[in-house]
Amino acid sequence: MPETRSNAARAPVEAIPGYPAGHPVAPNMGDYAAFRGGFSWDQARRELDGLPAGGLNIAHEAVDRHAAGSRKEHVALRWLGRNGAVQEFSYADLSKLSNRFANVLQGLGVGAGERVYVLTGRIPELYIAALGAWKNRSVVCTLFSAFGPEPIRARMALGDARVLLTTPTLYERKVVPILNLLPGLRHVLLVRGPDNEPVAAGTLDFAELLGRADERFSIAATDPEEPALLHFTSGTTGTPKGAVHAHEAVLTHHATGKLVLDLHPEDVFWCTADPGWVTGTSYGIIAPLTNGVTSIVDEADFDVERWCQILEQHRVSVWYTAPTAIRMMMKTGLAPLAGRKLPALRYLASVGEPLNPEAVRWGVTAFGLPFHDNWWQTETGGIMIANFPALDVRPGSMGVPVPGIEAGIVRHNADGSVTQLDEPGTEGELALRPGWPSMFREYLNEPERYAKCFADGWYLTGDLARRDADGYFWFVGRKDDVIKTSGHLIGPFEVESVLLEHPAVAEAGVIGKPDPVALEVVKAFVALKTGYTPSDALKKDIMAHARKRLGAVVAPKEIDFQQSLPKTRSGKIMRRLLKARELGLPEGDVSTLESM
Ligand code: AMP
């Protein structure tokens, strides 16, 4: 990997105050350097309760400890239905409902360590099920409901799903076609909608089971190292990787909720991420609840007008969203905000993709507040690098490491050793010192893939970055071919495999094509089998096949036909070259290219 010095080390520094001047609520962390110096994870642990029976359990920290104290009637979740319904759940409500679900699981004979999958939209039952499963010491795996049957099958098979909670519609459309490929799946629980559709044969009615269950439950002693969460993430090759997180992760969720998102007890917090992705569980379920705030859950998809209305009507004070959404709002302009009063809004944060400096500044224009970018990934389980309220925001930078986290820029050498690249502005791989509480404990059933992420006392993130002279980190790009589209990480291999199922496709190579709003869109290059000729109709047919199997978010948005695809002599498709050609960039080292 080339080491380059950039202007980032020398460029004039633009700084925007991180916190509204004179705001009546003081930030939780007033002095970053002092706080960082005195921080330890043991100290963070003391802010949590621990289980009466012993150990640490996410659900106890998230709901039961509040339900047992003065915050029991405080609204924990305010759910906004797609069609205007609003439902509120206090901490006491959530505690009892999750107790019921824990009893349902016990009644079904589902034990500790077994995997409970949830495939629903953002509905209250998802949150109840996750909390109840943690109480039962089962492992929660939430799947993105926009996935097609193939990504769902792959993830359920890899994780040996024992229970699935879903809706009748998703079950019919996406699960029935793959049911015979999931021999380990024992129970399917359906959440019926307002029309009370009948539940299919062989499935159970979630509401009925919950209604019959006892609302008392004692969480058994939980070792903090017990697995709690399974989140799939994509690599360049092979199957999706199942990153496993332990109950101890709650320390990071709680501490970063407090220090990075600056959650205070009276906050109304809105994390717009879907729990099918890690942000939606760590910060859409766990962190707001452990911090005892009111968390907004919106069932509907992104809509500028609706989002502005939610910010105003529900007096959101802390808002955690993503660059694609911000860029879409920027595109619409300020009209949806005209005449709205947002006096409660105090703090804006963003994650998932690089946040361009214009977007940070647009926050100031539109809301009088900058967006605070922060960085992390499925494997890290929680925020690792952030712009903090106590510091100026540097537009375009991901910020500085969270207290308790040591980050570096390194070169991973061929002999396995790691060289730290400490000179400011040097580009290298972003690496973290292992050992923080929410660090993934394994890639499910893939110890070698897991071991490859670590070298010489560092966890290697796969991202390229630079650090400036003041310690701020700047994102450069990814080391691999994984695609980020609208904040979702897509593995090209998963898409290529489905394209190859089409009878006309001989070869497929998939890249991320830069896009001004979504960051990248999935683009496929396809070579056809003998006897097939390129046509618009064939393109549509391949596209339809991909959408049906993968779902719209994962399927390619564009397909180009090629005579044949560039390959290495060992037959690997050279995505890097496809991308360089697509962008009109130099082709770089092509010494391994098979002659065509
Ligand atoms: P995921 O595991 O799906 O959450 O994706 C994690 C990846 O998203 C990281 O490894 C980065 O490549 C990218 N990412 C997340 N946050 C940021 C950010 N603030 N700036 C740039 N890239 C980011």
XYZ file of C-alpha atoms and ligand atoms in Angstrom:
619
model
C 0.000 0.000 0.000
C 1.513 3.385 -0.909
C 2.178 5.767 1.915
C 1.381 9.276 0.929
C 1.481 12.515 2.788
C -1.408 14.767 2.195
C -2.276 18.365 2.618
C -4.544 17.372 5.498
C -1.577 17.811 7.820
C -0.901 21.341 6.610
C -4.214 22.688 5.299
C -5.702 25.668 7.142
C -8.041 24.241 9.727
C -11.727 25.032 9.543
C -13.365 24.622 12.940
C -17.029 24.922 13.887
C -17.938 25.060 17.594
C -19.199 21.606 18.571
C -21.929 22.738 20.972
C -24.451 25.584 20.861
C -23.006 28.522 22.803
C -24.779 29.184 26.083
C -27.083 26.161 25.799
C -28.739 25.438 29.170
C -27.760 21.751 29.008
C -24.027 21.314 29.544
C -22.358 18.514 27.550
C -21.676 15.300 29.479
C -18.005 15.587 28.658
C -16.765 19.132 29.089
C -13.059 18.576 28.514
C -12.080 15.805 26.125
C -8.389 15.588 27.015
C -8.951 15.549 30.769
C -11.791 13.031 30.525
C -9.829 10.746 28.224
C -6.837 10.864 30.545
C -8.881 9.688 33.510
C -11.130 7.199 31.704
C -11.201 3.454 32.206
C -13.710 0.794 31.145
C -13.904 -0.272 34.801
C -15.193 3.163 35.603
C -17.733 2.860 32.755
C -18.808 -0.488 34.208
C -19.625 1.206 37.516
C -22.225 3.367 35.753
C -24.213 0.210 35.050
C -26.079 -1.994 37.493
C -25.030 -5.555 36.907
C -27.588 -8.318 37.272
C -29.079 -9.170 40.649
C -28.350 -12.817 39.790
C -24.794 -11.946 38.786
C -23.023 -10.839 35.620
C -24.178 -8.343 33.030
C -27.169 -8.521 30.713
C -28.015 -5.924 28.068
C -31.771 -6.108 28.696
C -31.403 -5.518 32.406
C -29.293 -2.409 31.802
C -31.605 -1.205 29.035
C -34.990 -1.576 30.709
C -35.257 -3.450 33.999
C -33.035 -1.174 36.025
C -35.092 1.853 34.919
C -38.363 -0.027 35.408
C -37.359 -0.782 38.986
C -36.628 2.862 39.784
C -37.981 6.358 39.467
C -37.932 6.319 35.657
C -40.396 3.475 35.304
C -43.151 5.663 33.850
C -40.792 7.597 31.586
C -41.474 6.998 27.889
C -38.805 4.644 26.597
C -40.061 4.190 23.023
C -42.344 6.387 21.010
C -43.322 4.472 17.922
C -44.581 6.383 14.901
C -46.587 4.162 12.588
C -46.402 4.600 8.851
C -50.028 5.708 8.744
C -49.989 8.188 11.599
C -50.550 5.912 14.618
C -48.441 6.757 17.682
C -47.741 4.227 20.420
C -45.769 4.907 23.573
C -44.052 2.362 25.807
C -42.748 3.282 29.236
C -39.717 1.559 30.718
C -42.140 -0.454 32.883
C -44.135 -1.482 29.784
C -41.022 -2.587 27.919
C -39.781 -4.488 30.927
C -43.038 -6.446 31.278
C -43.479 -7.092 27.551
C -39.921 -8.332 27.188
C -40.428 -10.521 30.263
C -43.386 -12.040 28.478
C -41.327 -12.736 25.380
C -38.540 -14.279 27.451
C -41.199 -16.602 28.918
C -42.503 -17.379 25.420
C -39.006 -18.460 24.381
C -38.591 -20.578 27.486
C -41.981 -22.171 26.838
C -40.848 -23.057 23.332
C -37.730 -24.678 24.737
C -35.390 -22.081 23.231
C -32.294 -21.848 25.361
C -29.276 -19.691 26.081
C -27.004 -19.208 23.082
C -29.662 -20.220 20.537
C -30.298 -17.709 17.795
C -33.481 -15.712 17.571
C -33.868 -13.926 14.227
C -36.119 -10.951 13.597
C -37.207 -10.043 10.080
C -39.685 -7.195 10.374
C -39.899 -3.519 9.623
C -39.410 -1.065 12.465
C -42.356 -2.199 14.583
C -42.593 -2.354 18.408
C -42.510 -6.165 18.371
C -38.927 -6.070 17.067
C -37.781 -4.158 20.150
C -39.786 -6.340 22.546
C -38.392 -9.491 20.941
C -34.767 -8.322 21.066
C -35.019 -7.381 24.747
C -36.889 -10.584 25.617
C -34.362 -12.729 23.784
C -31.486 -11.103 25.690
C -33.321 -11.802 28.933
C -33.516 -15.437 27.886
C -29.764 -15.299 27.076
C -30.518 -16.117 23.457
C -28.582 -14.434 20.653
C -30.425 -11.775 18.654
C -29.975 -11.414 14.896
C -32.002 -8.700 13.206
C -32.254 -8.896 9.422
C -32.967 -5.976 7.093
C -36.528 -6.448 5.869
C -35.686 -5.132 2.382
C -33.357 -8.086 1.761
C -34.559 -10.612 -0.798
C -34.827 -14.353 -0.066
C -31.184 -15.150 -0.898
C -29.451 -12.804 1.597
C -32.008 -13.931 4.185
C -31.339 -17.608 3.498
C -27.577 -17.166 3.603
C -27.697 -15.336 6.954
C -30.214 -17.679 8.574
C -28.342 -20.778 7.461
C -24.944 -19.452 8.595
C -26.334 -18.502 11.990
C -28.371 -21.694 12.386
C -31.554 -19.732 13.146
C -33.718 -21.478 15.719
C -36.574 -18.953 15.925
C -37.789 -16.410 13.399
C -40.091 -13.513 14.190
C -41.579 -11.976 11.066
C -44.839 -10.753 9.529
C -47.282 -12.774 7.411
C -46.382 -10.790 4.278
C -42.615 -11.112 4.671
C -43.066 -14.778 5.549
C -45.033 -15.544 2.385
C -42.796 -13.521 0.084
C -39.333 -14.129 1.447
C -39.271 -17.059 3.845
C -41.609 -19.665 2.343
C -39.414 -19.935 -0.820
C -36.365 -20.842 1.325
C -38.004 -22.708 4.193
C -36.808 -26.153 3.108
C -33.222 -24.842 3.127
C -33.390 -24.031 6.848
C -33.546 -27.382 8.644
C -32.526 -25.886 12.013
C -35.444 -23.439 12.130
C -37.916 -24.695 14.718
C -40.376 -21.873 15.348
C -41.786 -19.125 13.145
C -43.714 -16.456 15.033
C -45.837 -14.038 13.040
C -46.811 -10.494 13.970
C -50.161 -9.933 12.355
C -50.983 -6.476 11.027
C -54.096 -4.362 11.654
C -56.096 -6.544 9.216
C -55.435 -9.576 11.420
C -54.450 -11.779 8.512
C -54.626 -15.452 9.490
C -51.301 -17.036 10.438
C -50.018 -19.628 8.010
C -50.014 -23.317 8.868
C -46.951 -24.316 10.859
C -46.449 -20.840 12.330
C -47.360 -19.280 15.668
C -49.211 -16.075 16.491
C -46.799 -13.752 18.338
C -49.546 -11.660 19.986
C -51.396 -14.712 21.229
C -48.267 -16.247 22.738
C -47.290 -12.941 24.325
C -50.783 -12.452 25.727
C -50.717 -15.840 27.437
C -47.204 -15.454 28.891
C -46.372 -14.381 32.449
C -45.167 -10.798 32.748
C -42.668 -11.719 35.460
C -39.258 -13.068 34.576
C -35.948 -13.229 36.412
C -32.910 -13.029 34.205
C -30.497 -15.822 35.036
C -26.875 -14.979 35.823
C -25.280 -13.844 32.565
C -21.566 -13.973 31.940
C -20.581 -10.661 30.276
C -18.744 -12.741 27.668
C -21.892 -14.617 26.602
C -22.886 -13.899 22.995
C -25.789 -11.493 22.689
C -25.824 -10.173 19.154
C -25.090 -11.528 15.726
C -24.715 -9.009 12.901
C -23.777 -9.994 9.397
C -21.407 -7.853 7.424
C -20.008 -8.249 3.931
C -16.547 -9.095 2.742
C -15.070 -9.017 -0.727
C -15.186 -12.775 -1.121
C -17.083 -15.691 0.346
C -20.199 -15.707 2.459
C -21.307 -12.806 4.677
C -19.377 -12.677 7.950
C -21.302 -13.157 11.188
C -19.811 -10.766 13.740
C -20.678 -11.909 17.257
C -20.934 -9.413 20.131
C -21.113 -10.203 23.828
C -23.323 -8.749 26.584
C -20.313 -6.732 27.702
C -20.775 -4.584 24.577
C -23.370 -2.671 26.557
C -20.518 -0.792 28.265
C -19.476 0.760 24.969
C -23.075 1.431 23.924
C -23.826 3.178 27.179
C -20.600 5.170 27.387
C -20.656 6.339 23.763
C -24.373 7.167 24.033
C -23.431 9.469 26.855
C -20.116 10.884 25.637
C -20.514 10.970 21.850
C -24.270 11.398 21.406
C -24.396 13.423 24.612
C -27.589 11.751 25.847
C -29.170 13.345 28.916
C -32.139 11.807 30.742
C -34.732 14.254 29.366
C -33.620 13.893 25.768
C -35.828 12.795 22.915
C -33.415 10.877 20.738
C -33.940 9.788 17.177
C -31.616 7.290 15.524
C -32.874 6.886 11.981
C -31.000 3.638 11.254
C -32.854 0.362 10.734
C -32.048 -2.375 13.288
C -31.240 -4.648 10.337
C -27.871 -2.855 10.437
C -25.642 -2.498 13.456
C -26.312 1.213 14.069
C -29.992 0.411 14.452
C -29.350 -2.034 17.298
C -26.415 -0.404 19.117
C -27.907 3.098 18.924
C -31.524 2.435 17.871
C -32.192 0.003 20.738
C -29.461 -0.325 23.356
C -27.693 3.021 23.959
C -30.813 5.215 24.258
C -32.457 2.763 26.644
C -29.436 2.269 28.902
C -29.241 6.056 29.073
C -32.925 6.218 30.042
C -34.073 8.617 27.314
C -37.131 8.615 25.065
C -36.260 7.005 21.757
C -38.209 7.696 18.573
C -38.836 4.795 16.215
C -40.300 5.706 12.842
C -41.785 2.875 10.852
C -41.822 4.784 7.561
C -39.055 5.127 5.016
C -37.117 8.327 4.423
C -39.212 11.307 3.404
C -37.882 14.854 3.816
C -41.209 16.430 4.758
C -42.026 13.665 7.240
C -38.586 13.813 8.844
C -38.750 17.586 9.359
C -42.201 17.170 10.861
C -40.944 14.469 13.263
C -38.069 16.685 14.414
C -40.524 19.468 15.190
C -43.578 17.598 16.480
C -41.714 15.225 18.763
C -39.250 17.817 19.979
C -36.259 15.698 19.049
C -33.220 16.973 20.929
C -30.500 14.597 19.694
C -30.606 13.291 16.153
C -28.343 10.530 14.813
C -28.589 9.999 11.081
C -26.563 9.202 7.968
C -24.844 11.075 5.134
C -27.125 9.777 2.356
C -30.185 11.123 4.179
C -28.452 14.442 4.844
C -27.470 14.759 1.181
C -31.040 13.987 0.139
C -32.276 16.738 2.438
C -29.671 19.113 1.043
C -30.928 18.346 -2.446
C -34.482 19.231 -1.457
C -33.342 22.506 0.095
C -34.642 24.414 3.082
C -38.319 24.651 2.073
C -39.513 21.712 4.275
C -37.978 23.490 7.273
C -39.602 26.850 6.568
C -41.724 28.063 9.480
C -40.780 25.119 11.682
C -39.627 25.690 15.217
C -36.996 23.312 16.544
C -36.016 24.823 19.912
C -35.333 21.409 21.456
C -32.843 20.274 18.824
C -29.417 20.417 20.425
C -27.117 17.874 18.852
C -26.703 16.321 15.392
C -24.571 13.304 14.602
C -23.911 11.192 11.520
C -22.339 7.834 10.736
C -21.932 5.167 8.089
C -20.149 6.870 5.230
C -17.845 9.812 4.735
C -19.677 12.996 5.602
C -18.641 15.681 3.179
C -17.695 19.084 4.656
C -20.577 20.771 2.814
C -23.002 18.505 4.675
C -21.495 19.509 8.028
C -21.859 23.172 7.087
C -25.363 22.644 5.753
C -26.330 21.506 9.263
C -25.356 24.961 10.499
C -27.373 26.665 7.753
C -30.454 24.494 8.182
C -30.511 23.826 11.945
C -27.950 26.221 13.415
C -25.926 23.121 14.418
C -23.135 21.182 12.709
C -23.418 17.451 12.064
C -20.897 15.571 14.180
C -19.415 12.796 12.085
C -18.352 9.610 13.806
C -16.786 6.377 12.640
C -17.227 2.732 13.507
C -18.152 -0.564 11.877
C -20.076 -3.773 12.557
C -16.975 -5.402 14.035
C -16.317 -2.597 16.518
C -19.895 -2.803 17.845
C -19.918 0.844 18.878
C -18.552 4.289 18.024
C -14.729 4.409 18.041
C -13.838 7.808 16.562
C -15.983 10.902 16.839
C -16.396 14.623 16.780
C -17.351 15.451 20.371
C -19.476 18.250 21.799
C -16.508 19.518 23.806
C -14.366 19.951 20.695
C -14.631 21.999 17.547
C -15.977 20.081 14.561
C -13.515 19.782 11.697
C -15.715 19.405 8.606
C -14.651 16.336 6.639
C -12.933 14.670 9.596
C -14.283 11.652 11.497
C -12.951 13.125 14.737
C -10.747 11.760 17.488
C -10.799 8.424 19.365
C -13.417 7.743 22.022
C -12.016 7.639 25.596
C -10.785 4.094 26.177
C -9.933 3.594 22.489
C -6.454 3.763 21.006
C -6.458 4.280 17.243
C -3.505 4.398 14.892
C -2.509 4.587 11.249
C -0.446 1.559 10.309
C 1.106 -0.426 7.513
C 0.552 -4.178 7.619
C 3.780 -5.710 6.331
C 4.054 -8.886 4.282
C 5.776 -10.675 7.201
C 2.731 -10.045 9.408
C 4.301 -7.245 11.427
C 2.738 -3.816 11.702
C 4.524 -0.483 11.342
C 2.933 2.541 12.971
C 2.838 5.526 10.646
C 2.877 8.293 13.173
C 3.926 11.206 11.033
C 0.884 13.453 10.620
C -0.805 13.232 7.235
C 0.538 9.793 6.317
C -2.014 7.547 4.678
C -2.315 3.982 5.968
C -4.727 1.466 7.424
C -6.840 2.569 10.348
C -6.166 0.214 13.259
C -7.369 -0.090 16.852
C -5.806 -1.642 19.934
C -8.031 -4.666 20.738
C -9.834 -5.108 24.009
C -12.703 -2.606 24.100
C -15.967 -4.098 25.421
C -17.981 -4.094 22.166
C -15.225 -5.619 20.045
C -16.585 -8.568 18.025
C -15.626 -11.848 19.668
C -15.620 -13.969 16.530
C -16.766 -14.337 12.967
C -19.209 -17.157 13.408
C -17.585 -20.499 12.482
C -14.679 -18.731 10.740
C -11.731 -18.531 13.147
C -9.224 -18.007 10.330
C -11.089 -15.052 8.897
C -11.255 -13.597 12.413
C -7.539 -14.146 13.068
C -6.676 -12.338 9.833
C -8.155 -9.114 11.235
C -5.469 -8.917 13.910
C -1.714 -8.418 13.671
C 1.037 -7.370 16.016
C -1.307 -6.190 18.748
C -3.685 -4.291 16.441
C -7.169 -4.849 15.015
C -6.996 -3.912 11.324
C -10.175 -2.198 10.182
C -9.800 -2.499 6.396
C -10.281 1.286 6.065
C -7.617 3.696 4.851
C -7.245 6.962 6.710
C -4.897 9.751 7.791
C -4.382 11.473 11.104
C -3.539 15.158 11.226
C -1.144 16.904 13.560
C -3.942 17.526 16.097
C -4.959 13.873 16.226
C -8.095 14.149 14.033
C -8.714 11.194 11.700
C -9.670 11.664 8.030
C -11.253 8.876 6.012
C -9.541 8.020 2.727
C -11.333 4.904 1.448
C -11.635 1.170 1.859
C -8.832 -1.277 1.273
C -11.168 -3.849 -0.273
C -13.889 -3.956 -2.954
C -16.850 -3.805 -0.588
C -19.537 -1.352 -1.686
C -21.255 1.301 0.448
C -24.581 2.312 -0.993
C -26.986 4.546 0.950
C -25.115 3.555 4.114
C -25.474 -0.197 3.471
C -22.420 -2.378 3.087
C -22.822 -4.750 0.138
C -20.472 -7.595 -0.727
C -19.825 -7.808 -4.497
C -19.444 -11.583 -4.267
C -23.000 -12.044 -2.995
C -24.342 -10.052 -5.960
C -22.098 -11.776 -8.503
C -23.204 -15.217 -7.272
C -26.855 -14.392 -7.871
C -26.154 -12.905 -11.323
C -24.393 -16.149 -12.260
C -27.587 -18.074 -11.540
C -29.214 -16.405 -14.562
C -29.095 -18.781 -17.558
C -27.572 -16.139 -19.864
C -24.731 -15.023 -17.568
C -21.256 -16.518 -17.993
C -19.255 -14.044 -15.877
C -20.151 -11.219 -13.530
C -18.082 -8.520 -11.823
C -19.648 -6.010 -9.451
C -18.295 -2.636 -8.338
C -19.442 0.464 -6.460
C -19.902 3.310 -8.926
C -19.571 6.750 -7.284
C -22.869 8.550 -6.802
C -23.400 12.080 -5.496
C -26.201 11.100 -3.101
C -25.859 7.385 -2.245
C -22.008 7.560 -2.194
C -21.922 4.513 -4.477
C -24.420 2.490 -6.480
C -24.057 -1.204 -7.257
C -22.989 -1.658 -10.881
C -22.546 -5.036 -12.568
C -20.512 -6.016 -15.609
C -21.735 -9.156 -17.266
C -20.337 -11.405 -20.006
C -22.946 -13.582 -21.698
C -22.852 -17.278 -22.497
C -22.469 -18.348 -26.125
C -25.813 -18.162 -27.874
C -27.019 -15.045 -26.012
C -26.786 -11.545 -27.454
C -26.916 -8.318 -25.461
C -30.260 -6.509 -25.570
C -32.303 -4.183 -23.367
C -34.811 -6.960 -22.800
C -32.100 -9.316 -21.557
C -30.689 -6.597 -19.308
C -34.137 -6.086 -17.794
C -34.559 -9.794 -17.307
C -31.218 -10.140 -15.482
C -32.026 -7.071 -13.398
C -35.456 -8.504 -12.478
C -33.851 -11.809 -11.487
C -31.351 -9.996 -9.254
C -34.026 -7.861 -7.587
C -36.227 -10.857 -6.930
C -33.423 -12.863 -5.342
C -31.485 -10.113 -3.574
C -34.004 -7.348 -2.902
C -33.835 -3.844 -4.326
C -31.134 -2.498 -1.970
C -28.614 -5.181 -2.869
C -29.377 -5.742 -6.569
C -27.400 -3.795 -9.190
C -28.840 -0.482 -10.331
C -26.867 -0.691 -13.583
C -25.721 -3.554 -15.783
C -23.209 -3.303 -18.636
C -22.542 -6.125 -21.070
C -18.930 -6.938 -21.945
C -17.379 -9.505 -24.267
C -15.399 -10.917 -21.352
C -14.251 -9.595 -17.989
C -10.633 -8.833 -17.009
C -9.257 -11.687 -14.912
C -6.050 -12.593 -13.169
C -4.194 -15.619 -14.464
C -5.731 -17.589 -11.624
C -9.179 -16.668 -12.931
C -10.230 -14.009 -10.384
C -12.239 -11.168 -11.845
C -10.313 -7.903 -11.439
C -12.938 -5.599 -9.991
C -10.297 -2.932 -9.417
C -9.697 -2.780 -13.154
C -13.414 -2.707 -13.953
C -13.708 0.254 -11.614
C -10.696 2.079 -13.029
C -12.071 1.643 -16.552
C -15.530 2.793 -15.484
C -14.046 5.947 -13.958
C -11.519 6.559 -16.717
C -8.651 6.239 -14.220
C -5.200 4.744 -14.791
C -5.350 0.950 -14.721
C -2.441 0.589 -12.276
C -0.561 -2.687 -11.952
C -1.942 -5.143 -14.528
C 0.943 -7.609 -14.396
C -1.335 -10.380 -13.157
C -3.912 -9.750 -15.886
C -4.677 -12.774 -18.022
C -3.982 -11.891 -21.663
C -7.226 -11.600 -23.580
P -20.770 -1.278 8.614
O -19.949 -2.379 9.171
O -21.835 -1.725 7.696
O -21.291 -0.398 9.708
O -19.802 -0.377 7.732
C -18.617 0.098 8.274
C -17.831 0.849 7.256
O -18.546 2.030 6.851
C -16.514 1.354 7.766
O -15.514 0.371 7.764
C -16.242 2.486 6.788
O -15.739 1.995 5.575
C -17.627 3.075 6.581
N -17.878 4.175 7.528
C -18.558 4.151 8.673
N -18.577 5.367 9.254
C -17.865 6.183 8.464
C -17.502 7.567 8.516
N -17.898 8.356 9.504
N -16.731 8.046 7.518
C -16.330 7.253 6.504
N -16.649 5.956 6.389
C -17.409 5.421 7.359
